[in-house]
Amino acid sequence: MPAEPVSTKSDPAWTENQKILFRIAFVFFISMSLPNSLDWYKEILEFDWLHLHYRDLYDVARFGSGLTIFGNKLFGSTLNGYAPWIITLIFATVAGLIWTAVARFRNAEARDYNLLYYWLRVVVRYRAGIGIIGFGFTKLMPTQLPYPSLGVLNTNFGDLTAQKIYWLSIGIAPWYEVFTGVVEVLAGALLFFRVTTFWGAVLLFGALADIVYVNFAYDGGVHGYSSYFVLLSGFLLIYYIKDIYNLLIRERLTSPNYFAPTFTGWQQYGRIGLKTLTIGLFLVLLFWLQYVNFRYDPYKQPAQKGIKELRGNYNVTEFRLNGKVLPYSPLDSVRWQQATFENWTTLTFKVNKPVELDLSNGGGAPMRDINRTFELTGVSGGQRVFYYEADPVHHVLYLQDKNRGARNAENREFLGNNRDLGGTNEGGARGRSRGEGRRGEDRRGEGRRKDDAGESGKPDNWIPKEALAIIGPEDPKIDPIARSARRTKGIEAENRPTKRNRMILSYTAQDGGNKVILRGVNETKDSIYVVLDRYSRKYALSESTLKAGKYE
């Protein structure tokens, strides 16, 4: 049998108070660092490892930990903010004191605590490293904070929320976003090695402490999770405080002498194997999966290509409602003021009518393009955002409103269960809206109608079968390399009928799309006739050289 790991270095003495603090810290950080949900382990076993989505490994990397109380876990639970930390600390304190009482009957040597401290640091190192790498890759290949769409660029600055402004301020400088991703991935990678742990912890502490403050300053909402990485990196840095103090404050010659066990036989092979597996999964495989997502299926942006001849900004030169011409007026709550067809399957148009505030900020992990809502812009200032499915044979667009409001049940599900890190909340709604759409009847009888689609799960057949056959299923419309089991299942799960505003418009593109005529029925079942003239708008922002998605 190989010998138990021992240290060839000196073992510092532990005082009784240090032992008590260590016991409490051991229970606390183990509880905070290891997944304690059976669903997490079950999900790993159910992965289709031959057809992985980036979100599979991403969710493994960002699992929530901490003490589970009556089914409430640290993240994504009804226990808000830092309350689970306090509960876990109380539990750890009680457990640590019980451990102390038991230890009085057994004289543990200092080496026992040094060895436990070593393994505790290993657990925390790998937890912090894996977790931050998962987020770092979404910035290294900028998908978390996308370059603004044309519809967002056309939105007035005053119509944006603080968190949206922060996200856009990073998104407009994608190479800076890449830099922040490099810092996070590098910090995580350095934590995988004992000799570089100090530098990894320093990078992680500095980067995430800034993100914590950004979340408070910009009302981001994920200060708890960013604080989690600050906590882990701070714990790792405590190990070096004495030597740093001697070197920098007392200006004394310092020679670090840290405990490290000696591994022999199968222990050494097992250690190397686990480290190699971790690096292979979270630095190599996750990098590739994230690149595929960035290139073909960016999770914040719709993945399907829009109709090429319709793309661009348009002036609304003529607008008719039920056959009546409505002249341009910036105060009109019905007439479109401008319109934009994105590179993907989105039509944006502006009216002088506020809409309900959607605070999701594009968060979560939706697979369907209609549920990718980063294009929604604060209170929108009347900016309407519609997802469309196109029948190119009969030149018909079937459009659905992407904005369902922060108080909508489906949005609350996304907001509560699917958060991301990066300075602001990917679902920072506080369960209330700070702006509401007009719900009363206006002078043209534009009331809020009951949508034809119900929540019963029964198909409403609002798109004719002939058109559906031409449109085809959504899943295969991306590059085959980006298809995955998770995407297929997700699209199927999100495909249930839901209440949305809808329009059915036929389109005629003239002069290569420089002039577009839309005619049909809007969301209030009024007939509309819209003439759009494309114009070239020069923005002060230079065109991004690092945009996500492939829409050629």
Short mmCIF file of C-alpha atoms in Angstrom, two decimals, residues 310-534:
data_model
loop_
_atom_site.label_atom_id
_atom_site.label_comp_id
_atom_site.label_asym_id
_atom_site.label_seq_id
_atom_site.Cartn_x
_atom_site.Cartn_y
_atom_site.Cartn_z
CA LEU A 310 -35.57 43.42 -46.08
CA ARG A 311 -32.62 44.20 -43.80
CA GLY A 312 -31.93 47.79 -42.81
CA ASN A 313 -33.44 51.03 -41.46
CA TYR A 314 -36.60 52.43 -43.02
CA ASN A 315 -38.57 55.67 -42.96
CA VAL A 316 -42.32 55.19 -42.79
CA THR A 317 -43.47 57.33 -45.71
CA GLU A 318 -47.09 56.20 -45.73
CA PHE A 319 -49.29 54.60 -43.10
CA ARG A 320 -52.94 53.67 -43.43
CA LEU A 321 -55.19 52.31 -40.69
CA ASN A 322 -58.39 50.64 -41.89
CA GLY A 323 -57.93 52.42 -45.20
CA LYS A 324 -57.48 55.87 -43.64
CA VAL A 325 -54.18 57.70 -44.22
CA LEU A 326 -52.55 58.82 -40.99
CA PRO A 327 -50.13 61.72 -41.55
CA TYR A 328 -46.85 61.72 -39.66
CA SER A 329 -47.04 63.04 -36.13
CA PRO A 330 -44.46 62.43 -33.39
CA LEU A 331 -47.35 62.33 -30.90
CA ASP A 332 -49.39 59.66 -32.69
CA SER A 333 -49.75 56.48 -30.61
CA VAL A 334 -50.67 54.28 -33.58
CA ARG A 335 -48.72 55.40 -36.62
CA TRP A 336 -45.28 53.89 -37.05
CA GLN A 337 -42.49 56.48 -37.03
CA GLN A 338 -39.61 54.33 -38.24
CA ALA A 339 -38.90 50.66 -38.79
CA THR A 340 -35.92 48.31 -38.84
CA PHE A 341 -35.44 44.79 -40.11
CA GLU A 342 -32.46 43.22 -38.34
CA ASN A 343 -30.06 40.69 -39.87
CA TRP A 344 -32.04 38.09 -37.99
CA THR A 345 -35.79 37.47 -37.69
CA THR A 346 -36.78 40.71 -35.94
CA LEU A 347 -38.84 43.70 -37.02
CA THR A 348 -38.59 46.80 -34.83
CA PHE A 349 -40.79 49.86 -35.23
CA LYS A 350 -41.43 52.92 -33.11
CA VAL A 351 -44.72 54.51 -32.04
CA ASN A 352 -45.47 57.19 -29.45
CA LYS A 353 -46.81 54.75 -26.92
CA PRO A 354 -44.89 53.38 -23.91
CA VAL A 355 -44.70 49.64 -23.46
CA GLU A 356 -44.40 47.57 -20.32
CA LEU A 357 -40.86 47.48 -19.00
CA ASP A 358 -39.08 44.16 -19.57
CA LEU A 359 -36.07 43.87 -17.24
CA SER A 360 -34.88 40.47 -18.43
CA ASN A 361 -32.10 42.13 -20.46
CA GLY A 362 -31.85 39.04 -22.62
CA GLY A 363 -30.96 36.74 -19.77
CA GLY A 364 -31.49 33.07 -19.23
CA ALA A 365 -30.92 30.25 -21.66
CA PRO A 366 -33.77 30.39 -24.17
CA MET A 367 -33.40 28.21 -27.24
CA ARG A 368 -36.15 29.80 -29.35
CA ASP A 369 -35.34 33.07 -31.08
CA ILE A 370 -38.60 34.63 -29.93
CA ASN A 371 -37.46 34.32 -26.31
CA ARG A 372 -34.10 36.04 -26.87
CA THR A 373 -34.91 39.51 -25.66
CA PHE A 374 -31.70 41.52 -25.50
CA GLU A 375 -33.16 43.70 -28.27
CA LEU A 376 -35.75 45.06 -25.86
CA THR A 377 -34.58 48.45 -24.67
CA GLY A 378 -35.58 49.76 -21.30
CA VAL A 379 -38.98 51.46 -21.42
CA SER A 380 -38.48 51.44 -25.19
CA GLY A 381 -39.98 54.85 -25.74
CA GLY A 382 -42.59 53.13 -27.86
CA GLN A 383 -40.10 50.79 -29.53
CA ARG A 384 -41.92 47.61 -30.51
CA VAL A 385 -39.94 44.43 -31.17
CA PHE A 386 -41.55 41.59 -33.13
CA TYR A 387 -40.20 38.17 -34.03
CA TYR A 388 -41.26 36.96 -37.43
CA GLU A 389 -41.57 33.67 -39.26
CA ALA A 390 -41.51 34.19 -43.01
CA ASP A 391 -43.30 32.39 -45.79
CA PRO A 392 -41.05 33.45 -48.71
CA VAL A 393 -43.23 31.70 -51.30
CA HIS A 394 -46.33 33.76 -50.56
CA HIS A 395 -44.35 36.72 -49.13
CA VAL A 396 -46.09 36.72 -45.76
CA LEU A 397 -44.67 37.53 -42.31
CA TYR A 398 -46.19 36.00 -39.18
CA LEU A 399 -45.11 38.28 -36.35
CA GLN A 400 -45.26 37.95 -32.56
CA ASP A 401 -44.40 40.56 -29.93
CA LYS A 402 -41.17 39.67 -28.09
CA ASN A 403 -41.99 41.90 -25.12
CA ARG A 404 -44.22 40.16 -22.62
CA GLY A 405 -43.37 42.35 -19.63
CA ALA A 406 -41.44 41.75 -16.43
CA ARG A 407 -44.56 40.60 -14.57
CA ASN A 408 -45.37 37.89 -17.06
CA ALA A 409 -45.12 34.38 -15.60
CA GLU A 410 -42.86 33.07 -18.34
CA ASN A 411 -40.47 36.00 -17.89
CA ARG A 412 -40.43 35.49 -14.14
CA GLU A 413 -39.38 31.91 -14.76
CA PHE A 414 -36.50 33.08 -16.94
CA LEU A 415 -35.56 35.81 -14.48
CA GLY A 416 -35.57 33.55 -11.45
CA ASN A 417 -33.87 30.48 -12.87
CA ASN A 418 -31.47 31.76 -15.49
CA ARG A 419 -29.02 34.41 -14.35
CA ASP A 420 -25.60 35.21 -15.65
CA LEU A 421 -22.62 37.13 -14.42
CA GLY A 422 -20.95 40.07 -16.02
CA GLY A 423 -21.57 43.26 -14.14
CA THR A 424 -25.33 43.48 -14.40
CA ASN A 425 -28.33 41.29 -14.08
CA GLU A 426 -29.38 38.95 -16.83
CA GLY A 427 -32.82 38.99 -15.38
CA GLY A 428 -32.72 41.73 -12.83
CA ALA A 429 -36.43 42.26 -12.42
CA ARG A 430 -37.51 42.85 -8.86
CA GLY A 431 -40.94 41.34 -9.51
CA ARG A 432 -42.39 44.68 -10.50
CA SER A 433 -42.37 47.00 -13.46
CA ARG A 434 -41.29 50.60 -13.41
CA GLY A 435 -43.25 51.42 -16.55
CA GLU A 436 -46.52 50.26 -17.99
CA GLY A 437 -48.02 50.22 -21.41
CA ARG A 438 -51.26 52.06 -22.01
CA ARG A 439 -54.12 49.63 -21.53
CA GLY A 440 -57.16 51.82 -22.12
CA GLU A 441 -58.99 52.47 -25.32
CA ASP A 442 -57.50 55.28 -27.39
CA ARG A 443 -59.24 57.56 -29.83
CA ARG A 444 -59.11 54.95 -32.62
CA GLY A 445 -60.48 52.11 -30.51
CA GLU A 446 -57.08 50.48 -30.05
CA GLY A 447 -57.90 48.41 -26.99
CA ARG A 448 -56.00 45.53 -25.52
CA ARG A 449 -57.55 42.46 -27.10
CA LYS A 450 -57.59 38.87 -25.93
CA ASP A 451 -55.00 36.97 -27.91
CA ASP A 452 -56.06 34.00 -29.94
CA ALA A 453 -53.33 31.88 -28.35
CA GLY A 454 -54.03 30.34 -25.00
CA GLU A 455 -51.86 28.82 -22.28
CA SER A 456 -53.67 25.48 -22.43
CA GLY A 457 -51.04 23.87 -24.64
CA LYS A 458 -53.52 23.36 -27.49
CA PRO A 459 -52.35 24.58 -30.90
CA ASP A 460 -54.18 27.72 -32.00
CA ASN A 461 -53.48 27.26 -35.73
CA TRP A 462 -52.96 30.96 -36.35
CA ILE A 463 -50.42 30.08 -39.06
CA PRO A 464 -51.95 28.03 -41.90
CA LYS A 465 -50.62 24.50 -42.36
CA GLU A 466 -49.47 25.34 -45.88
CA ALA A 467 -47.37 28.21 -44.53
CA LEU A 468 -46.00 26.08 -41.69
CA ALA A 469 -44.83 23.49 -44.19
CA ILE A 470 -42.92 26.22 -46.06
CA ILE A 471 -41.54 27.87 -42.92
CA GLY A 472 -40.35 24.57 -41.50
CA PRO A 473 -39.13 23.80 -37.96
CA GLU A 474 -36.80 26.23 -36.22
CA ASP A 475 -34.19 23.78 -34.92
CA PRO A 476 -32.54 22.80 -38.26
CA LYS A 477 -32.23 26.40 -39.45
CA ILE A 478 -28.76 26.85 -38.01
CA ASP A 479 -25.48 25.28 -39.07
CA PRO A 480 -25.49 21.52 -38.29
CA ILE A 481 -22.37 21.92 -36.17
CA ALA A 482 -24.36 24.06 -33.71
CA ARG A 483 -27.23 21.63 -33.26
CA SER A 484 -27.39 19.87 -29.92
CA ALA A 485 -29.67 17.74 -27.80
CA ARG A 486 -30.27 20.64 -25.43
CA ARG A 487 -31.28 23.00 -28.24
CA THR A 488 -33.69 20.44 -29.73
CA LYS A 489 -35.34 19.73 -26.38
CA GLY A 490 -35.40 23.42 -25.46
CA ILE A 491 -37.12 24.50 -28.66
CA GLU A 492 -39.71 21.79 -28.21
CA ALA A 493 -40.33 22.82 -24.60
CA GLU A 494 -40.63 26.51 -25.48
CA ASN A 495 -42.93 25.88 -28.44
CA ARG A 496 -46.16 25.83 -26.43
CA PRO A 497 -48.77 28.46 -27.32
CA THR A 498 -48.46 31.64 -25.28
CA LYS A 499 -50.33 34.92 -25.13
CA ARG A 500 -48.63 37.44 -27.41
CA ASN A 501 -49.61 40.34 -29.62
CA ARG A 502 -49.55 39.16 -33.22
CA MET A 503 -49.61 40.54 -36.74
CA ILE A 504 -49.90 38.92 -40.15
CA LEU A 505 -48.41 41.08 -42.89
CA SER A 506 -47.69 40.40 -46.52
CA TYR A 507 -44.60 42.12 -47.89
CA THR A 508 -43.55 43.38 -51.28
CA ALA A 509 -39.91 44.37 -51.75
CA GLN A 510 -39.15 46.73 -54.63
CA ASP A 511 -35.81 47.95 -55.98
CA GLY A 512 -33.85 45.32 -54.07
CA GLY A 513 -35.60 46.16 -50.82
CA ASN A 514 -35.09 49.92 -50.98
CA LYS A 515 -38.86 50.19 -50.87
CA VAL A 516 -41.01 47.73 -48.92
CA ILE A 517 -44.81 47.63 -48.72
CA LEU A 518 -46.45 45.86 -45.81
CA ARG A 519 -50.17 45.16 -45.71
CA GLY A 520 -52.29 43.01 -43.44
CA VAL A 521 -53.69 42.86 -39.90
CA ASN A 522 -52.00 44.31 -36.82
CA GLU A 523 -52.23 43.15 -33.20
CA THR A 524 -55.59 44.88 -32.67
CA LYS A 525 -57.06 43.21 -35.77
CA ASP A 526 -57.09 46.49 -37.67
CA SER A 527 -55.96 46.48 -41.28
CA ILE A 528 -52.77 48.42 -41.95
CA TYR A 529 -50.88 49.47 -45.06
CA VAL A 530 -47.31 50.63 -44.54
CA VAL A 531 -44.82 51.98 -47.08
CA LEU A 532 -41.18 51.81 -45.99
CA ASP A 533 -38.27 53.55 -47.72
CA ARG A 534 -34.80 52.34 -46.78
#
